[in-house]
Amino acid sequence: MTRFMPAGALHGAYTPPPDKSISHRAALFGAMSSGPVVVRNYLDAGDTRSTLAAVTAIGARVEERGGGDLVVHGVGLRGPSEAADAIDVGNAGTLLRLLPGWLAGQEGRSWTLDGDESIRRRPVDRVAEPLRRMGARLAARDGRLPPLEVTGSALVGVDHELAVASAQVKSCLLIAGLLAEGRTRVLEPASSRDHTERMLARAGVALERENGAVGVAQVEELALDELVVPGDPSSAAFLVAAACVVPGSRLTVEGVGLNWTRTGFFQIARRMGASIEGDLEPPGAFAAGEPIGCLEVEARPLRGTTVEGAEVPLAIDELPLVALLGAFADGETVVRGAAELRVKESDRIAGVVDGLSGLDADIEATDDGFVVRGSAGLRGGSLESRGDHRLAMLGAVAGLVSPEGVDVVGMDAAAVSYPGFELDLGRLLER
Ligand code: S3P
């Protein structure tokens, strides 16, 4: 148990840890390449360590040069070897969903993917079903949960229409599409993070983008040499949220990724009245690279807002923080259309609502989100992380604005995405 107490305002400049989503993809794309790929600013955290171990288990070699620099010596698009044991994805949902897209097209080889207790509750039918339509052979426990067995086979490209926007599912299918005969197209009901598409473009893959769908054709190889990972806007969001609610705070966030498919939380916070200055990438932009920039954040009075529809995938991992801001805002804050939160590292609707109501927030769960009525804020108490890194950090930030402080049970979960969280927070609180 770790206790977080009010400790004054946040001040100073800070660089968030490297982006988790982009780090996973950099390791996977490096492994899929034939030549060496230099990765700069790779995230050193539980989840992204799992990806390095996974690509190593299937034949890639990872040279760690220190300071976040890696060289991935890949096996080529068609070269992964069978692993000695089940591939352990740990707690990494992104690895669990993306890797099968690559392995499914490898004829004559098979693999099993498994992970921790939380990963064993996370659905894989969302990738298994569309991959099967391409000719893949996959078997999951009870038809929908890990362990997931993948037997490589010849794939054919098909058109997929996703019922729910998901970057993980989209990425899995686009990666499988690189190996499939013909074209593979994915249409989402709303835009989700597009790091895979940007990295594919960087690797020389021609992307077809039409009427909201994205498509790829079979390719021989990826042409990548170097990838630079920006700071993670999802990790930065915890300290940004802290600076929004702790009166008198002034925070500068440097080197942070500003890809518009990731900055939904900053837009929502601005709408709630927060002062977040910086050049967020304009919505709809697309480039073969990731924009990196700087944000200036200052605490201001907040008002309630509604988050729904197309905005949900752009802020999916930060919605717990919208609840926290909502507890300090004037009026009601509503999040709907976010049922996906129930199948994240934990059931995040239950985790946020039970967690914050335990600290005296006026918050209620709905089937697909929550409603928070802003009040004088929080009293404090204890919050259970449920082994979920984002709930652990939510509890810590809540502690900074709860007169009685917050005991976070299971703070160690933060190391999945942000091992230096407490250190960074401590530094920004020092006078
Ligand atoms: C991720 C996509 C999101 C997000 C997850 C990381 C990714 O999941 O919640 O933390 O790296 O593609 P979904 O795409 O399944 O919503």
Tab-separated table of C-alpha atoms and ligand atoms in Angstrom:
chain	number	residue	atom	x	y	z
A	1	MET	CA	0.000	0.000	0.000
A	2	THR	CA	1.326	3.451	-0.881
A	3	ARG	CA	-0.092	6.651	0.567
A	4	PHE	CA	-0.457	9.840	-1.470
A	5	MET	CA	-1.201	13.111	0.339
A	6	PRO	CA	-1.775	16.708	-0.700
A	7	ALA	CA	1.722	18.157	-1.152
A	8	GLY	CA	1.212	21.525	-2.785
A	9	ALA	CA	1.234	22.451	-6.451
A	10	LEU	CA	3.134	20.834	-9.319
A	11	HIS	CA	5.840	22.983	-10.841
A	12	GLY	CA	8.462	22.605	-13.511
A	13	ALA	CA	9.318	20.861	-16.737
A	14	TYR	CA	9.008	17.176	-17.270
A	15	THR	CA	9.480	14.589	-20.048
A	16	PRO	CA	7.072	11.646	-19.938
A	17	PRO	CA	8.307	8.081	-20.463
A	18	PRO	CA	8.409	6.706	-24.017
A	19	ASP	CA	5.115	5.772	-25.635
A	20	LYS	CA	3.962	2.248	-24.817
A	21	SER	CA	1.839	1.695	-27.946
A	22	ILE	CA	4.589	2.889	-30.267
A	23	SER	CA	7.292	0.935	-28.406
A	24	HIS	CA	5.349	-2.336	-28.839
A	25	ARG	CA	5.004	-1.626	-32.544
A	26	ALA	CA	8.666	-0.619	-32.935
A	27	ALA	CA	9.829	-3.937	-31.453
A	28	LEU	CA	7.381	-5.942	-33.575
A	29	PHE	CA	8.133	-4.059	-36.794
A	30	GLY	CA	11.852	-4.340	-36.082
A	31	ALA	CA	11.426	-8.096	-35.689
A	32	MET	CA	9.432	-8.247	-38.951
A	33	SER	CA	12.228	-6.462	-40.825
A	34	SER	CA	15.172	-8.246	-42.440
A	35	GLY	CA	17.844	-5.632	-41.765
A	36	PRO	CA	18.703	-4.128	-38.364
A	37	VAL	CA	16.310	-1.449	-37.090
A	38	VAL	CA	17.511	1.158	-34.592
A	39	VAL	CA	14.836	2.099	-32.065
A	40	ARG	CA	15.422	5.271	-30.065
A	41	ASN	CA	13.709	5.975	-26.743
A	42	TYR	CA	12.143	2.514	-26.318
A	43	LEU	CA	10.000	2.238	-23.177
A	44	ASP	CA	11.616	0.235	-20.397
A	45	ALA	CA	8.525	-1.065	-18.582
A	46	GLY	CA	6.827	-4.366	-17.852
A	47	ASP	CA	4.639	-4.431	-20.958
A	48	THR	CA	7.293	-3.505	-23.478
A	49	ARG	CA	9.812	-5.893	-21.860
A	50	SER	CA	7.251	-8.617	-22.647
A	51	THR	CA	7.387	-7.623	-26.317
A	52	LEU	CA	11.178	-7.782	-26.418
A	53	ALA	CA	11.053	-11.249	-24.824
A	54	ALA	CA	8.370	-12.361	-27.292
A	55	VAL	CA	10.264	-11.285	-30.407
A	56	THR	CA	13.408	-12.880	-29.010
A	57	ALA	CA	11.502	-16.141	-28.429
A	58	ILE	CA	10.635	-16.285	-32.138
A	59	GLY	CA	14.121	-15.665	-33.448
A	60	ALA	CA	14.813	-11.901	-33.441
A	61	ARG	CA	17.853	-10.545	-31.602
A	62	VAL	CA	17.593	-7.404	-29.513
A	63	GLU	CA	20.736	-5.447	-28.753
A	64	GLU	CA	20.192	-3.019	-25.877
A	65	ARG	CA	22.528	-0.050	-26.107
A	66	GLY	CA	21.351	1.779	-22.984
A	67	GLY	CA	19.397	5.010	-22.591
A	68	GLY	CA	16.402	3.514	-24.391
A	69	ASP	CA	18.328	2.784	-27.591
A	70	LEU	CA	17.899	-0.665	-29.119
A	71	VAL	CA	18.901	-2.393	-32.305
A	72	VAL	CA	16.415	-5.040	-33.356
A	73	HIS	CA	17.881	-7.643	-35.687
A	74	GLY	CA	14.709	-9.005	-37.244
A	75	VAL	CA	13.863	-12.303	-38.861
A	76	GLY	CA	12.032	-10.831	-41.862
A	77	LEU	CA	8.323	-10.798	-42.530
A	78	ARG	CA	8.180	-14.544	-43.206
A	79	GLY	CA	10.937	-15.665	-40.847
A	80	PRO	CA	9.645	-16.112	-37.252
A	81	SER	CA	10.655	-19.462	-35.789
A	82	GLU	CA	8.627	-21.622	-33.420
A	83	ALA	CA	9.199	-20.827	-29.746
A	84	ALA	CA	10.467	-23.393	-27.246
A	85	ASP	CA	7.486	-22.704	-24.923
A	86	ALA	CA	4.292	-20.701	-24.891
A	87	ILE	CA	5.035	-17.021	-25.612
A	88	ASP	CA	4.431	-15.101	-22.381
A	89	VAL	CA	2.788	-11.754	-23.183
A	90	GLY	CA	2.684	-10.861	-19.466
A	91	ASN	CA	0.084	-8.101	-18.969
A	92	ALA	CA	0.378	-6.716	-22.520
A	93	GLY	CA	-2.955	-6.671	-24.351
A	94	THR	CA	-1.409	-4.931	-27.357
A	95	LEU	CA	1.138	-7.727	-27.783
A	96	LEU	CA	-1.615	-10.332	-27.336
A	97	ARG	CA	-3.654	-8.765	-30.164
A	98	LEU	CA	-0.925	-7.671	-32.620
A	99	LEU	CA	1.418	-10.662	-32.603
A	100	PRO	CA	-1.196	-13.198	-33.861
A	101	GLY	CA	-1.628	-11.061	-36.998
A	102	TRP	CA	2.001	-11.711	-37.893
A	103	LEU	CA	2.134	-15.360	-36.830
A	104	ALA	CA	-1.160	-16.408	-38.461
A	105	GLY	CA	0.355	-16.118	-41.951
A	106	GLN	CA	3.454	-18.280	-41.295
A	107	GLU	CA	2.782	-21.619	-42.941
A	108	GLY	CA	4.036	-24.799	-41.257
A	109	ARG	CA	4.703	-23.289	-37.791
A	110	SER	CA	2.611	-22.880	-34.673
A	111	TRP	CA	2.700	-20.944	-31.405
A	112	THR	CA	0.793	-20.532	-28.158
A	113	LEU	CA	0.325	-17.092	-26.562
A	114	ASP	CA	-0.403	-16.865	-22.861
A	115	GLY	CA	0.006	-14.282	-20.108
A	116	ASP	CA	-0.802	-13.235	-16.560
A	117	GLU	CA	-4.083	-13.562	-14.680
A	118	SER	CA	-5.450	-10.305	-16.139
A	119	ILE	CA	-4.500	-11.221	-19.717
A	120	ARG	CA	-6.337	-14.534	-19.303
A	121	ARG	CA	-9.569	-12.558	-18.839
A	122	ARG	CA	-9.089	-10.461	-21.987
A	123	PRO	CA	-10.992	-11.457	-25.132
A	124	VAL	CA	-9.067	-12.640	-28.180
A	125	ASP	CA	-12.094	-13.572	-30.310
A	126	ARG	CA	-12.028	-9.966	-31.577
A	127	VAL	CA	-8.843	-10.835	-33.503
A	128	ALA	CA	-9.402	-14.589	-33.944
A	129	GLU	CA	-12.716	-14.247	-35.774
A	130	PRO	CA	-11.617	-11.772	-38.465
A	131	LEU	CA	-8.292	-13.597	-38.887
A	132	ARG	CA	-10.214	-16.835	-39.507
A	133	ARG	CA	-12.079	-15.089	-42.314
A	134	MET	CA	-8.639	-14.622	-43.895
A	135	GLY	CA	-7.947	-18.366	-43.597
A	136	ALA	CA	-6.087	-18.333	-40.267
A	137	ARG	CA	-6.197	-21.244	-37.840
A	138	LEU	CA	-6.572	-20.160	-34.219
A	139	ALA	CA	-7.937	-21.816	-31.087
A	140	ALA	CA	-8.746	-19.996	-27.855
A	141	ARG	CA	-9.860	-21.220	-24.439
A	142	ASP	CA	-13.672	-21.277	-24.347
A	143	GLY	CA	-13.480	-19.884	-27.872
A	144	ARG	CA	-12.558	-16.401	-26.652
A	145	LEU	CA	-9.817	-16.255	-24.014
A	146	PRO	CA	-6.068	-16.927	-23.834
A	147	PRO	CA	-4.137	-19.164	-24.103
A	148	LEU	CA	-4.408	-18.628	-27.841
A	149	GLU	CA	-2.979	-21.200	-30.249
A	150	VAL	CA	-1.951	-19.937	-33.673
A	151	THR	CA	-1.144	-22.329	-36.499
A	152	GLY	CA	0.303	-20.519	-39.480
A	153	SER	CA	-1.481	-20.890	-42.810
A	154	ALA	CA	-1.894	-19.186	-46.176
A	155	LEU	CA	-4.042	-16.051	-45.809
A	156	VAL	CA	-6.238	-14.179	-48.246
A	157	GLY	CA	-7.115	-10.506	-47.907
A	158	VAL	CA	-10.726	-9.591	-47.086
A	159	ASP	CA	-12.686	-6.466	-46.147
A	160	HIS	CA	-13.335	-6.173	-42.414
A	161	GLU	CA	-15.859	-3.858	-40.832
A	162	LEU	CA	-15.195	-3.471	-37.115
A	163	ALA	CA	-18.214	-3.118	-34.825
A	164	VAL	CA	-16.131	-1.184	-32.268
A	165	ALA	CA	-13.158	1.068	-33.054
A	166	SER	CA	-10.016	-0.731	-31.900
A	167	ALA	CA	-6.431	0.044	-32.856
A	168	GLN	CA	-5.361	-3.358	-31.629
A	169	VAL	CA	-7.761	-5.239	-33.895
A	170	LYS	CA	-7.124	-2.917	-36.850
A	171	SER	CA	-3.357	-3.306	-36.414
A	172	CYS	CA	-3.568	-7.088	-36.166
A	173	LEU	CA	-5.508	-7.294	-39.429
A	174	LEU	CA	-3.255	-4.858	-41.282
A	175	ILE	CA	-0.182	-6.839	-40.204
A	176	ALA	CA	-1.849	-10.084	-41.370
A	177	GLY	CA	-2.679	-8.230	-44.601
A	178	LEU	CA	1.051	-7.843	-45.348
A	179	LEU	CA	1.195	-11.631	-45.733
A	180	ALA	CA	-2.228	-12.219	-47.312
A	181	GLU	CA	-2.895	-12.677	-50.987
A	182	GLY	CA	-4.697	-9.648	-52.437
A	183	ARG	CA	-5.921	-6.664	-50.423
A	184	THR	CA	-6.946	-6.404	-46.792
A	185	ARG	CA	-9.133	-3.478	-45.775
A	186	VAL	CA	-10.325	-2.387	-42.349
A	187	LEU	CA	-13.208	-0.015	-41.766
A	188	GLU	CA	-13.765	1.355	-38.245
A	189	PRO	CA	-16.868	3.133	-36.915
A	190	ALA	CA	-14.545	5.917	-35.652
A	191	SER	CA	-10.824	6.612	-35.835
A	192	SER	CA	-8.599	4.828	-33.352
A	193	ARG	CA	-4.877	5.457	-32.800
A	194	ASP	CA	-3.029	5.158	-36.109
A	195	HIS	CA	0.549	4.337	-35.052
A	196	THR	CA	0.546	1.112	-37.055
A	197	GLU	CA	-0.469	2.926	-40.234
A	198	ARG	CA	2.217	5.570	-39.706
A	199	MET	CA	4.870	2.925	-39.101
A	200	LEU	CA	3.755	0.964	-42.167
A	201	ALA	CA	4.045	4.119	-44.259
A	202	ARG	CA	7.504	4.695	-42.779
A	203	ALA	CA	8.398	1.110	-43.776
A	204	GLY	CA	7.510	1.803	-47.411
A	205	VAL	CA	4.156	-0.004	-47.403
A	206	ALA	CA	1.578	1.629	-49.698
A	207	LEU	CA	-1.556	2.324	-47.662
A	208	GLU	CA	-4.907	2.723	-49.312
A	209	ARG	CA	-7.058	5.217	-47.419
A	210	GLU	CA	-10.588	5.657	-48.669
A	211	ASN	CA	-13.902	6.576	-47.034
A	212	GLY	CA	-12.561	5.986	-43.547
A	213	ALA	CA	-11.133	2.553	-44.415
A	214	VAL	CA	-7.443	1.676	-44.490
A	215	GLY	CA	-6.034	-1.074	-46.704
A	216	VAL	CA	-2.762	-2.841	-47.440
A	217	ALA	CA	-1.644	-5.371	-50.039
A	218	GLN	CA	0.804	-8.247	-49.688
A	219	VAL	CA	4.442	-7.118	-49.506
A	220	GLU	CA	7.804	-8.860	-49.667
A	221	GLU	CA	9.534	-6.939	-46.915
A	222	LEU	CA	9.567	-3.872	-44.705
A	223	ALA	CA	12.090	-1.123	-45.330
A	224	LEU	CA	12.848	0.368	-41.928
A	225	ASP	CA	16.085	1.731	-40.551
A	226	GLU	CA	15.318	3.896	-37.526
A	227	LEU	CA	12.294	4.592	-35.364
A	228	VAL	CA	12.050	7.300	-32.707
A	229	VAL	CA	9.499	6.811	-29.935
A	230	PRO	CA	7.886	10.013	-28.604
A	231	GLY	CA	6.914	10.594	-24.973
A	232	ASP	CA	3.662	8.858	-24.042
A	233	PRO	CA	0.642	11.222	-23.932
A	234	SER	CA	-1.274	8.600	-21.918
A	235	SER	CA	1.400	8.560	-19.207
A	236	ALA	CA	1.758	12.349	-19.337
A	237	ALA	CA	-2.022	12.603	-18.877
A	238	PHE	CA	-1.710	11.603	-15.187
A	239	LEU	CA	0.569	14.525	-14.386
A	240	VAL	CA	-1.383	16.841	-16.675
A	241	ALA	CA	-4.561	15.858	-14.795
A	242	ALA	CA	-2.772	16.474	-11.493
A	243	ALA	CA	-1.702	19.934	-12.711
A	244	CYS	CA	-5.309	20.637	-13.768
A	245	VAL	CA	-6.781	19.900	-10.334
A	246	VAL	CA	-4.080	20.937	-7.848
A	247	PRO	CA	-4.529	24.726	-7.454
A	248	GLY	CA	-1.522	26.847	-8.357
A	249	SER	CA	0.129	24.190	-10.556
A	250	ARG	CA	2.199	25.096	-13.646
A	251	LEU	CA	3.604	22.193	-15.587
A	252	THR	CA	5.562	22.013	-18.845
A	253	VAL	CA	5.452	18.651	-20.622
A	254	GLU	CA	8.295	18.196	-23.095
A	255	GLY	CA	8.891	15.652	-25.855
A	256	VAL	CA	5.347	14.343	-25.776
A	257	GLY	CA	3.600	12.653	-28.711
A	258	LEU	CA	0.882	14.909	-30.113
A	259	ASN	CA	-0.651	12.551	-32.683
A	260	TRP	CA	-4.312	13.639	-32.847
A	261	THR	CA	-5.512	10.040	-32.394
A	262	ARG	CA	-4.016	10.148	-28.881
A	263	THR	CA	-4.779	13.628	-27.623
A	264	GLY	CA	-8.509	13.288	-26.960
A	265	PHE	CA	-7.966	13.739	-23.215
A	266	PHE	CA	-6.184	17.071	-23.677
A	267	GLN	CA	-9.056	18.275	-25.884
A	268	ILE	CA	-11.645	17.138	-23.329
A	269	ALA	CA	-9.742	18.794	-20.469
A	270	ARG	CA	-9.530	22.038	-22.474
A	271	ARG	CA	-13.283	21.905	-23.023
A	272	MET	CA	-13.710	21.506	-19.265
A	273	GLY	CA	-11.815	24.766	-18.804
A	274	ALA	CA	-8.265	23.483	-18.218
A	275	SER	CA	-5.446	25.605	-19.560
A	276	ILE	CA	-3.400	23.277	-21.825
A	277	GLU	CA	-1.361	25.255	-24.352
A	278	GLY	CA	0.432	23.537	-27.215
A	279	ASP	CA	0.120	22.615	-30.859
A	280	LEU	CA	-1.920	19.435	-30.858
A	281	GLU	CA	-1.899	17.801	-34.292
A	282	PRO	CA	-5.057	18.825	-36.203
A	283	PRO	CA	-7.753	16.110	-36.321
A	284	GLY	CA	-7.605	13.981	-39.467
A	285	ALA	CA	-3.885	14.560	-40.098
A	286	PHE	CA	-1.785	11.677	-41.329
A	287	ALA	CA	1.982	11.451	-41.759
A	288	ALA	CA	4.637	8.756	-41.990
A	289	GLY	CA	5.887	9.866	-38.607
A	290	GLU	CA	4.787	10.909	-35.155
A	291	PRO	CA	4.504	14.589	-34.132
A	292	ILE	CA	6.351	15.459	-30.922
A	293	GLY	CA	5.924	18.714	-29.000
A	294	CYS	CA	5.449	20.535	-25.753
A	295	LEU	CA	2.440	21.388	-23.556
A	296	GLU	CA	2.017	24.081	-20.896
A	297	VAL	CA	-0.571	23.240	-18.262
A	298	GLU	CA	-2.062	25.444	-15.549
A	299	ALA	CA	-4.752	24.686	-12.983
A	300	ARG	CA	-8.060	26.474	-13.651
A	301	PRO	CA	-11.660	26.058	-12.460
A	302	LEU	CA	-13.338	23.213	-14.378
A	303	ARG	CA	-16.855	22.622	-15.688
A	304	GLY	CA	-18.577	19.338	-16.572
A	305	THR	CA	-18.740	17.922	-20.092
A	306	THR	CA	-20.033	14.967	-22.096
A	307	VAL	CA	-17.712	12.531	-23.848
A	308	GLU	CA	-19.204	10.156	-26.401
A	309	GLY	CA	-18.995	8.772	-29.930
A	310	ALA	CA	-15.915	9.505	-32.007
A	311	GLU	CA	-14.110	11.094	-29.051
A	312	VAL	CA	-14.066	7.871	-26.998
A	313	PRO	CA	-11.319	5.978	-28.922
A	314	LEU	CA	-9.161	9.125	-28.940
A	315	ALA	CA	-9.120	9.183	-25.124
A	316	ILE	CA	-9.837	5.542	-24.293
A	317	ASP	CA	-7.019	5.025	-21.768
A	318	GLU	CA	-7.505	8.455	-20.198
A	319	LEU	CA	-11.233	8.192	-19.454
A	320	PRO	CA	-10.504	7.365	-15.781
A	321	LEU	CA	-8.883	10.803	-15.583
A	322	VAL	CA	-11.972	12.437	-17.098
A	323	ALA	CA	-13.832	11.003	-14.080
A	324	LEU	CA	-11.288	12.565	-11.730
A	325	LEU	CA	-11.547	15.976	-13.416
A	326	GLY	CA	-15.328	15.566	-13.307
A	327	ALA	CA	-15.214	15.252	-9.514
A	328	PHE	CA	-13.676	18.746	-9.375
A	329	ALA	CA	-15.809	20.305	-12.100
A	330	ASP	CA	-18.877	22.419	-11.835
A	331	GLY	CA	-21.911	20.378	-12.985
A	332	GLU	CA	-22.150	16.905	-14.434
A	333	THR	CA	-19.558	14.988	-16.466
A	334	VAL	CA	-20.872	12.100	-18.545
A	335	VAL	CA	-18.918	9.437	-20.442
A	336	ARG	CA	-20.940	7.128	-22.691
A	337	GLY	CA	-20.254	4.729	-25.542
A	338	ALA	CA	-17.199	3.415	-23.695
A	339	ALA	CA	-18.217	-0.180	-22.889
A	340	GLU	CA	-14.710	-1.184	-24.073
A	341	LEU	CA	-13.467	0.038	-20.681
A	342	ARG	CA	-14.949	-3.136	-19.205
A	343	VAL	CA	-12.401	-5.324	-21.043
A	344	LYS	CA	-9.200	-3.387	-20.406
A	345	GLU	CA	-6.491	-4.485	-17.922
A	346	SER	CA	-9.401	-4.539	-15.452
A	347	ASP	CA	-13.084	-3.601	-15.721
A	348	ARG	CA	-12.227	0.102	-15.686
A	349	ILE	CA	-15.818	1.294	-15.323
A	350	ALA	CA	-16.172	-0.699	-12.095
A	351	GLY	CA	-12.624	0.167	-10.995
A	352	VAL	CA	-13.050	3.916	-11.492
A	353	VAL	CA	-16.548	4.118	-10.032
A	354	ASP	CA	-15.821	1.939	-6.972
A	355	GLY	CA	-12.416	3.571	-6.562
A	356	LEU	CA	-13.558	7.188	-6.700
A	357	SER	CA	-16.827	6.675	-4.809
A	358	GLY	CA	-14.688	5.132	-2.040
A	359	LEU	CA	-12.941	8.522	-1.855
A	360	ASP	CA	-16.338	10.263	-1.614
A	361	ALA	CA	-16.885	11.241	-5.247
A	362	ASP	CA	-20.473	11.415	-6.441
A	363	ILE	CA	-20.093	8.972	-9.360
A	364	GLU	CA	-22.322	6.274	-10.824
A	365	ALA	CA	-21.618	3.539	-13.351
A	366	THR	CA	-23.706	3.055	-16.472
A	367	ASP	CA	-23.487	0.106	-18.880
A	368	ASP	CA	-21.125	1.975	-21.163
A	369	GLY	CA	-19.544	4.658	-19.009
A	370	PHE	CA	-20.203	6.768	-15.929
A	371	VAL	CA	-21.771	9.961	-14.633
A	372	VAL	CA	-19.905	12.188	-12.141
A	373	ARG	CA	-21.519	15.091	-10.332
A	374	GLY	CA	-18.847	17.574	-9.461
A	375	SER	CA	-18.718	18.734	-5.884
A	376	ALA	CA	-16.171	20.051	-3.481
A	377	GLY	CA	-13.907	17.227	-4.706
A	378	LEU	CA	-12.756	14.160	-2.782
A	379	ARG	CA	-12.324	13.340	0.893
A	380	GLY	CA	-9.813	10.508	0.552
A	381	GLY	CA	-9.555	6.904	1.719
A	382	SER	CA	-8.290	3.817	-0.026
A	383	LEU	CA	-8.333	2.826	-3.717
A	384	GLU	CA	-7.657	-0.661	-5.077
A	385	SER	CA	-5.621	-0.789	-8.312
A	386	ARG	CA	-6.988	-4.236	-9.240
A	387	GLY	CA	-3.549	-4.875	-10.740
A	388	ASP	CA	-4.299	-2.156	-13.328
A	389	HIS	CA	-1.513	0.397	-13.891
A	390	ARG	CA	-3.884	3.184	-14.882
A	391	LEU	CA	-6.092	2.745	-11.806
A	392	ALA	CA	-3.007	2.771	-9.560
A	393	MET	CA	-1.869	6.122	-11.006
A	394	LEU	CA	-5.423	7.482	-10.842
A	395	GLY	CA	-5.412	6.756	-7.090
A	396	ALA	CA	-2.068	8.497	-6.676
A	397	VAL	CA	-3.272	11.669	-8.426
A	398	ALA	CA	-6.496	11.577	-6.389
A	399	GLY	CA	-4.368	11.527	-3.223
A	400	LEU	CA	-2.833	14.906	-4.123
A	401	VAL	CA	-6.270	16.528	-3.937
A	402	SER	CA	-7.880	14.542	-1.092
A	403	PRO	CA	-7.562	16.198	2.335
A	404	GLU	CA	-7.289	12.786	4.024
A	405	GLY	CA	-4.943	11.366	1.353
A	406	VAL	CA	-5.365	8.145	-0.615
A	407	ASP	CA	-3.888	4.725	0.135
A	408	VAL	CA	-3.348	2.973	-3.188
A	409	VAL	CA	-3.458	-0.792	-2.799
A	410	GLY	CA	-1.284	-2.346	-5.515
A	411	MET	CA	0.716	0.722	-6.597
A	412	ASP	CA	3.363	-1.587	-8.103
A	413	ALA	CA	1.013	-2.139	-11.075
A	414	ALA	CA	2.153	1.278	-12.387
A	415	ALA	CA	5.400	-0.348	-13.551
A	416	VAL	CA	3.515	-1.945	-16.453
A	417	SER	CA	3.641	1.364	-18.337
A	418	TYR	CA	5.349	3.929	-16.071
A	419	PRO	CA	7.986	2.616	-13.638
A	420	GLY	CA	9.241	6.161	-12.883
A	421	PHE	CA	5.806	7.591	-12.064
A	422	GLU	CA	6.342	8.192	-8.334
A	423	LEU	CA	9.784	9.635	-8.962
A	424	ASP	CA	8.525	12.086	-11.603
A	425	LEU	CA	5.606	13.107	-9.425
A	426	GLY	CA	7.869	13.648	-6.403
A	427	ARG	CA	10.204	15.835	-8.448
A	428	LEU	CA	7.382	18.062	-9.700
A	429	LEU	CA	6.032	18.493	-6.170
A	430	GLU	CA	9.383	19.614	-4.748
A	431	ARG	CA	9.813	23.284	-4.137
B	1	S3P	C1	-3.781	0.197	-27.849
B	1	S3P	C2	-5.065	0.386	-28.221
B	1	S3P	C3	-6.181	0.573	-27.275
B	1	S3P	C4	-5.664	0.961	-25.898
B	1	S3P	C5	-4.508	0.127	-25.455
B	1	S3P	C6	-3.359	0.229	-26.443
B	1	S3P	C7	-2.767	-0.029	-28.893
B	1	S3P	O1	-6.897	-0.633	-27.184
B	1	S3P	O2	-6.700	0.880	-24.952
B	1	S3P	O3	-4.059	0.549	-24.197
B	1	S3P	O4	-1.563	0.063	-28.617
B	1	S3P	O5	-3.162	-0.298	-30.037
B	1	S3P	P1	-8.072	-0.964	-28.259
B	1	S3P	O6	-7.527	-0.671	-29.572
B	1	S3P	O7	-8.395	-2.409	-28.126
B	1	S3P	O8	-9.204	-0.067	-27.847
